[in-house]
Amino acid sequence: MNIKNENVLEIEDLGVSFDGFKAVDGFNFYLARNHVHVIIGPNGAGKTTVLDLICGKTPATSGSVKFKGKEIRGSREYKIVRAGIGRKFQNPSIYENLTVFENLELSHPTGRGVLGCLLFRRSAEIRSQCESVAGTIGLGELLDTEAGILSHGQKQWLEIGMLLMQNPEIILLDEPVAGMSVRERSETAALIRSISQDRSVIVIEHDMEFVREIADRVTVMHLGKILSEGSMEKVSNDPKVIEVYIGH
């Protein structure tokens, strides 16, 4: 059986209104297992709001969000994280006064909660996982480096690594290459393709060349609705997409 094509996330008729304004309206979205699905569109299209709805940061006013067949709409944020959905926001959120290793170590699920923190002990297994994740994100030689002196791109990779320490089945990334150099963008594309081998990834992005490098499927949003969906080649040649987004 080819599990590559199974949907790990199914969103149907999802919507949210703010004082009568429909920020997301009738949104349908299906995320295949081990796929990179990119959401693009002009500013104000509702892209980040969709991530907020998936992870529980913003309560939806209508529709359904099912993770592996189980309804998660209405669940608390921490429960959605523990179920297996991790999110990285646009700006890196790391502990700059700690080392790369310490940032990864603190992200391990063992340390969750007050009791977990009190009982947390650095084991050989956790050290091995930190070293493995650091290698994956290209920071294997920088484990003892203070996070605050990393480059912007390296800080972004470290935060992705902190998500990987929790071993989520879905990772949500909001504009992961904003502010990166050309080399860092290329390395980030390779990183995302690598981590999608055993998990699904949703990316919000404006860099069309980067999207072309990473996307298995692309959804284009406009005014809270889906404007077009399919391969990057298909959506980039869609006259509607060219008119409201790519053409500008």
mmCIF file of C-alpha atoms in Angstrom:
data_model
loop_
_atom_site.group_PDB
_atom_site.id
_atom_site.type_symbol
_atom_site.label_atom_id
_atom_site.label_comp_id
_atom_site.label_asym_id
_atom_site.label_seq_id
_atom_site.Cartn_x
_atom_site.Cartn_y
_atom_site.Cartn_z
ATOM 1 C CA MET A 1 0.000 0.000 0.000
ATOM 2 C CA ASN A 2 1.351 3.452 -0.898
ATOM 3 C CA ILE A 3 0.910 5.581 2.206
ATOM 4 C CA LYS A 4 2.450 8.552 0.364
ATOM 5 C CA ASN A 5 -0.996 9.501 -0.904
ATOM 6 C CA GLU A 6 -2.939 9.164 2.339
ATOM 7 C CA ASN A 7 -4.303 12.414 3.747
ATOM 8 C CA VAL A 8 -2.966 13.143 7.207
ATOM 9 C CA LEU A 9 -4.953 16.407 7.494
ATOM 10 C CA GLU A 10 -8.420 17.065 6.095
ATOM 11 C CA ILE A 11 -9.952 20.536 6.300
ATOM 12 C CA GLU A 12 -13.483 21.106 5.065
ATOM 13 C CA ASP A 13 -15.593 24.269 4.819
ATOM 14 C CA LEU A 14 -13.352 26.008 7.359
ATOM 15 C CA GLY A 15 -14.150 29.597 8.155
ATOM 16 C CA VAL A 16 -13.596 32.375 10.653
ATOM 17 C CA SER A 17 -15.140 35.827 10.903
ATOM 18 C CA PHE A 18 -13.864 38.884 12.750
ATOM 19 C CA ASP A 19 -16.604 41.447 13.395
ATOM 20 C CA GLY A 20 -18.453 40.292 10.297
ATOM 21 C CA PHE A 21 -15.360 40.129 8.081
ATOM 22 C CA LYS A 22 -14.722 36.647 6.720
ATOM 23 C CA ALA A 23 -10.944 36.209 6.961
ATOM 24 C CA VAL A 24 -11.209 32.571 5.856
ATOM 25 C CA ASP A 25 -14.321 31.409 4.035
ATOM 26 C CA GLY A 26 -15.238 27.882 2.940
ATOM 27 C CA PHE A 27 -11.638 26.647 2.952
ATOM 28 C CA ASN A 28 -11.102 23.033 1.828
ATOM 29 C CA PHE A 29 -7.610 21.578 2.087
ATOM 30 C CA TYR A 30 -6.168 18.071 2.059
ATOM 31 C CA LEU A 31 -2.587 17.409 3.140
ATOM 32 C CA ALA A 32 -1.080 14.159 1.879
ATOM 33 C CA ARG A 33 1.282 12.164 4.055
ATOM 34 C CA ASN A 34 4.962 13.028 3.493
ATOM 35 C CA HIS A 35 4.111 15.900 1.150
ATOM 36 C CA VAL A 36 5.133 19.556 1.093
ATOM 37 C CA HIS A 37 2.012 21.646 0.487
ATOM 38 C CA VAL A 38 2.622 25.362 -0.018
ATOM 39 C CA ILE A 39 0.014 28.098 0.462
ATOM 40 C CA ILE A 40 0.642 31.287 -1.505
ATOM 41 C CA GLY A 41 -1.314 34.451 -2.200
ATOM 42 C CA PRO A 42 -1.255 38.227 -1.736
ATOM 43 C CA ASN A 43 -1.003 39.851 1.685
ATOM 44 C CA GLY A 44 -4.336 39.679 3.503
ATOM 45 C CA ALA A 45 -5.411 36.526 1.645
ATOM 46 C CA GLY A 46 -5.863 34.597 4.908
ATOM 47 C CA LYS A 47 -2.800 32.340 4.706
ATOM 48 C CA THR A 48 -1.469 32.838 8.243
ATOM 49 C CA THR A 49 -5.013 32.744 9.614
ATOM 50 C CA VAL A 50 -5.361 29.229 8.178
ATOM 51 C CA LEU A 51 -2.306 28.145 10.205
ATOM 52 C CA ASP A 52 -3.822 29.835 13.277
ATOM 53 C CA LEU A 53 -7.011 27.813 12.766
ATOM 54 C CA ILE A 54 -5.157 24.519 12.302
ATOM 55 C CA CYS A 55 -3.052 24.878 15.450
ATOM 56 C CA GLY A 56 -5.890 26.236 17.592
ATOM 57 C CA LYS A 57 -4.459 29.727 18.090
ATOM 58 C CA THR A 58 -7.645 31.156 16.561
ATOM 59 C CA PRO A 59 -11.005 29.375 17.092
ATOM 60 C CA ALA A 60 -12.838 28.628 13.839
ATOM 61 C CA THR A 61 -16.440 29.742 13.481
ATOM 62 C CA SER A 62 -17.346 26.991 11.004
ATOM 63 C CA GLY A 63 -16.042 23.845 9.356
ATOM 64 C CA SER A 64 -13.943 20.844 10.280
ATOM 65 C CA VAL A 65 -10.233 20.134 10.871
ATOM 66 C CA LYS A 66 -9.400 16.431 11.057
ATOM 67 C CA PHE A 67 -5.923 15.141 11.900
ATOM 68 C CA LYS A 68 -5.548 11.445 11.021
ATOM 69 C CA GLY A 69 -9.335 11.173 10.930
ATOM 70 C CA LYS A 70 -9.893 12.768 14.360
ATOM 71 C CA GLU A 71 -11.622 16.122 14.744
ATOM 72 C CA ILE A 72 -9.269 18.677 16.356
ATOM 73 C CA ARG A 73 -11.236 21.862 15.746
ATOM 74 C CA GLY A 74 -11.912 23.340 19.171
ATOM 75 C CA SER A 75 -8.977 21.571 20.843
ATOM 76 C CA ARG A 76 -6.535 23.571 22.957
ATOM 77 C CA GLU A 77 -3.246 24.573 21.350
ATOM 78 C CA TYR A 78 -1.088 22.417 23.616
ATOM 79 C CA LYS A 79 -3.228 19.363 22.902
ATOM 80 C CA ILE A 80 -2.826 19.880 19.159
ATOM 81 C CA VAL A 81 0.946 20.150 19.629
ATOM 82 C CA ARG A 82 1.012 16.945 21.661
ATOM 83 C CA ALA A 83 -1.134 15.190 19.054
ATOM 84 C CA GLY A 84 1.634 15.797 16.518
ATOM 85 C CA ILE A 85 1.289 19.203 14.837
ATOM 86 C CA GLY A 86 4.190 21.636 15.322
ATOM 87 C CA ARG A 87 4.341 25.240 14.165
ATOM 88 C CA LYS A 88 7.143 27.652 13.438
ATOM 89 C CA PHE A 89 6.210 31.326 13.295
ATOM 90 C CA GLN A 90 7.791 33.802 10.885
ATOM 91 C CA ASN A 91 10.291 35.269 13.369
ATOM 92 C CA PRO A 92 12.665 32.811 15.062
ATOM 93 C CA SER A 93 11.749 32.058 18.682
ATOM 94 C CA ILE A 94 14.844 30.576 20.270
ATOM 95 C CA TYR A 95 16.779 30.964 23.536
ATOM 96 C CA GLU A 96 19.593 33.208 22.332
ATOM 97 C CA ASN A 97 21.645 32.966 25.544
ATOM 98 C CA LEU A 98 21.721 29.150 25.357
ATOM 99 C CA THR A 99 23.749 26.920 23.048
ATOM 100 C CA VAL A 100 22.371 25.119 20.029
ATOM 101 C CA PHE A 101 22.493 21.871 22.016
ATOM 102 C CA GLU A 102 20.640 23.388 24.985
ATOM 103 C CA ASN A 103 17.916 24.813 22.727
ATOM 104 C CA LEU A 104 17.349 21.382 21.196
ATOM 105 C CA GLU A 105 17.490 19.641 24.559
ATOM 106 C CA LEU A 106 14.878 21.962 26.081
ATOM 107 C CA SER A 107 12.535 21.157 23.199
ATOM 108 C CA HIS A 108 12.463 17.450 24.001
ATOM 109 C CA PRO A 109 8.959 16.360 25.173
ATOM 110 C CA THR A 110 10.414 14.850 28.383
ATOM 111 C CA GLY A 111 10.746 18.311 29.863
ATOM 112 C CA ARG A 112 7.119 19.326 29.378
ATOM 113 C CA GLY A 113 5.276 20.626 32.402
ATOM 114 C CA VAL A 114 6.489 21.429 35.920
ATOM 115 C CA LEU A 115 6.949 17.797 36.939
ATOM 116 C CA GLY A 116 8.729 16.998 33.691
ATOM 117 C CA CYS A 117 11.171 19.858 34.228
ATOM 118 C CA LEU A 118 11.877 18.779 37.813
ATOM 119 C CA LEU A 119 12.494 15.160 36.823
ATOM 120 C CA PHE A 120 14.312 15.895 33.551
ATOM 121 C CA ARG A 121 17.695 14.221 33.237
ATOM 122 C CA ARG A 122 20.038 14.434 30.264
ATOM 123 C CA SER A 123 20.182 10.868 28.962
ATOM 124 C CA ALA A 124 22.364 9.328 26.279
ATOM 125 C CA GLU A 125 19.208 8.939 24.162
ATOM 126 C CA ILE A 126 18.344 12.643 24.376
ATOM 127 C CA ARG A 127 21.958 13.645 23.643
ATOM 128 C CA SER A 128 21.962 11.341 20.620
ATOM 129 C CA GLN A 129 18.686 12.815 19.362
ATOM 130 C CA CYS A 130 20.024 16.377 19.769
ATOM 131 C CA GLU A 131 23.137 15.477 17.804
ATOM 132 C CA SER A 132 21.086 13.774 15.091
ATOM 133 C CA VAL A 133 18.687 16.717 14.717
ATOM 134 C CA ALA A 134 21.590 19.193 14.712
ATOM 135 C CA GLY A 135 23.110 17.242 11.830
ATOM 136 C CA THR A 136 19.813 17.299 9.953
ATOM 137 C CA ILE A 137 19.502 21.090 10.236
ATOM 138 C CA GLY A 138 23.124 21.738 9.307
ATOM 139 C CA LEU A 139 24.273 22.778 12.790
ATOM 140 C CA GLY A 140 26.093 19.596 13.768
ATOM 141 C CA GLU A 141 29.393 21.436 14.149
ATOM 142 C CA LEU A 142 27.817 24.238 16.193
ATOM 143 C CA LEU A 143 26.277 22.359 19.131
ATOM 144 C CA ASP A 144 28.255 24.372 21.687
ATOM 145 C CA THR A 145 27.693 27.706 19.942
ATOM 146 C CA GLU A 146 25.493 30.288 21.637
ATOM 147 C CA ALA A 147 22.325 30.648 19.584
ATOM 148 C CA GLY A 148 22.423 34.443 19.699
ATOM 149 C CA ILE A 149 25.479 34.623 17.430
ATOM 150 C CA LEU A 150 24.057 32.385 14.711
ATOM 151 C CA SER A 151 23.146 33.906 11.361
ATOM 152 C CA HIS A 152 19.496 34.655 10.629
ATOM 153 C CA GLY A 153 19.199 31.524 8.502
ATOM 154 C CA GLN A 154 20.844 29.343 11.131
ATOM 155 C CA LYS A 155 18.407 30.642 13.744
ATOM 156 C CA GLN A 156 15.525 29.646 11.460
ATOM 157 C CA TRP A 157 17.025 26.168 11.066
ATOM 158 C CA LEU A 158 17.503 25.875 14.827
ATOM 159 C CA GLU A 159 13.827 26.581 15.413
ATOM 160 C CA ILE A 160 12.908 23.947 12.826
ATOM 161 C CA GLY A 161 15.220 21.608 14.747
ATOM 162 C CA MET A 162 13.403 22.441 17.973
ATOM 163 C CA LEU A 163 10.193 21.302 16.284
ATOM 164 C CA LEU A 164 11.869 18.124 15.041
ATOM 165 C CA MET A 165 12.860 17.276 18.623
ATOM 166 C CA GLN A 166 9.128 16.871 19.330
ATOM 167 C CA ASN A 167 8.813 14.459 16.385
ATOM 168 C CA PRO A 168 5.613 15.970 14.935
ATOM 169 C CA GLU A 169 3.787 14.372 12.014
ATOM 170 C CA ILE A 170 2.935 17.782 10.542
ATOM 171 C CA ILE A 171 5.111 20.908 10.576
ATOM 172 C CA LEU A 172 3.654 24.351 9.791
ATOM 173 C CA LEU A 173 6.185 26.914 8.519
ATOM 174 C CA ASP A 174 5.317 30.595 8.020
ATOM 175 C CA GLU A 175 7.643 32.264 5.463
ATOM 176 C CA PRO A 176 10.715 30.239 6.493
ATOM 177 C CA VAL A 177 13.143 31.926 4.046
ATOM 178 C CA ALA A 178 12.212 35.575 4.668
ATOM 179 C CA GLY A 179 15.431 37.577 5.037
ATOM 180 C CA MET A 180 17.714 34.697 4.015
ATOM 181 C CA SER A 181 20.610 34.822 1.585
ATOM 182 C CA VAL A 182 20.428 32.916 -1.710
ATOM 183 C CA ARG A 183 22.632 30.145 -0.290
ATOM 184 C CA GLU A 184 20.524 29.878 2.872
ATOM 185 C CA ARG A 185 17.326 29.675 0.814
ATOM 186 C CA SER A 186 18.797 26.817 -1.212
ATOM 187 C CA GLU A 187 19.869 24.973 1.945
ATOM 188 C CA THR A 188 16.450 25.532 3.520
ATOM 189 C CA ALA A 189 14.775 24.033 0.454
ATOM 190 C CA ALA A 190 16.982 20.950 0.802
ATOM 191 C CA LEU A 191 16.163 20.770 4.527
ATOM 192 C CA ILE A 192 12.407 20.901 3.927
ATOM 193 C CA ARG A 193 12.609 18.235 1.236
ATOM 194 C CA SER A 194 14.636 16.089 3.629
ATOM 195 C CA ILE A 195 12.288 16.368 6.599
ATOM 196 C CA SER A 196 9.260 15.692 4.386
ATOM 197 C CA GLN A 197 10.520 12.155 3.820
ATOM 198 C CA ASP A 198 8.814 11.073 7.042
ATOM 199 C CA ARG A 199 6.403 13.899 7.871
ATOM 200 C CA SER A 200 4.103 16.369 6.126
ATOM 201 C CA VAL A 201 4.891 20.060 5.826
ATOM 202 C CA ILE A 202 2.670 23.088 5.192
ATOM 203 C CA VAL A 203 4.577 26.198 4.103
ATOM 204 C CA ILE A 204 3.399 29.764 3.614
ATOM 205 C CA GLU A 205 5.741 31.574 1.254
ATOM 206 C CA HIS A 206 6.049 34.438 -1.247
ATOM 207 C CA ASP A 207 9.340 33.443 -2.905
ATOM 208 C CA MET A 208 8.133 31.735 -6.078
ATOM 209 C CA GLU A 209 11.486 30.174 -6.961
ATOM 210 C CA PHE A 210 11.672 28.670 -3.482
ATOM 211 C CA VAL A 211 8.108 27.356 -3.817
ATOM 212 C CA ARG A 212 9.052 25.785 -7.131
ATOM 213 C CA GLU A 213 11.929 23.954 -5.414
ATOM 214 C CA ILE A 214 9.942 22.462 -2.530
ATOM 215 C CA ALA A 215 6.249 22.126 -3.392
ATOM 216 C CA ASP A 216 4.451 18.871 -4.130
ATOM 217 C CA ARG A 217 1.201 20.836 -4.275
ATOM 218 C CA VAL A 218 0.294 24.530 -4.160
ATOM 219 C CA THR A 219 -2.857 26.259 -2.917
ATOM 220 C CA VAL A 220 -3.418 29.885 -3.922
ATOM 221 C CA MET A 221 -5.583 31.990 -1.611
ATOM 222 C CA HIS A 222 -7.300 35.304 -2.282
ATOM 223 C CA LEU A 223 -9.694 37.166 0.016
ATOM 224 C CA GLY A 224 -10.029 34.183 2.342
ATOM 225 C CA LYS A 225 -10.951 31.721 -0.390
ATOM 226 C CA ILE A 226 -9.079 29.224 -2.561
ATOM 227 C CA LEU A 227 -8.379 30.764 -5.960
ATOM 228 C CA SER A 228 -6.485 27.859 -7.513
ATOM 229 C CA GLU A 229 -4.818 24.595 -6.535
ATOM 230 C CA GLY A 230 -2.531 22.009 -8.074
ATOM 231 C CA SER A 231 1.089 21.757 -9.184
ATOM 232 C CA MET A 232 3.255 24.878 -9.230
ATOM 233 C CA GLU A 233 3.216 24.744 -13.022
ATOM 234 C CA LYS A 234 -0.579 24.636 -13.096
ATOM 235 C CA VAL A 235 -1.202 27.511 -10.657
ATOM 236 C CA SER A 236 1.542 29.722 -12.079
ATOM 237 C CA ASN A 237 -0.146 29.501 -15.494
ATOM 238 C CA ASP A 238 -3.659 30.079 -14.150
ATOM 239 C CA PRO A 239 -4.902 33.440 -15.552
ATOM 240 C CA LYS A 240 -6.738 34.187 -12.274
ATOM 241 C CA VAL A 241 -3.533 33.704 -10.258
ATOM 242 C CA ILE A 242 -1.504 35.811 -12.673
ATOM 243 C CA GLU A 243 -4.081 38.594 -12.431
ATOM 244 C CA VAL A 244 -4.375 38.833 -8.625
ATOM 245 C CA TYR A 245 -0.941 37.669 -7.491
ATOM 246 C CA ILE A 246 1.932 36.675 -9.759
ATOM 247 C CA GLY A 247 1.316 39.532 -12.200
ATOM 248 C CA HIS A 248 1.862 42.018 -9.385
#
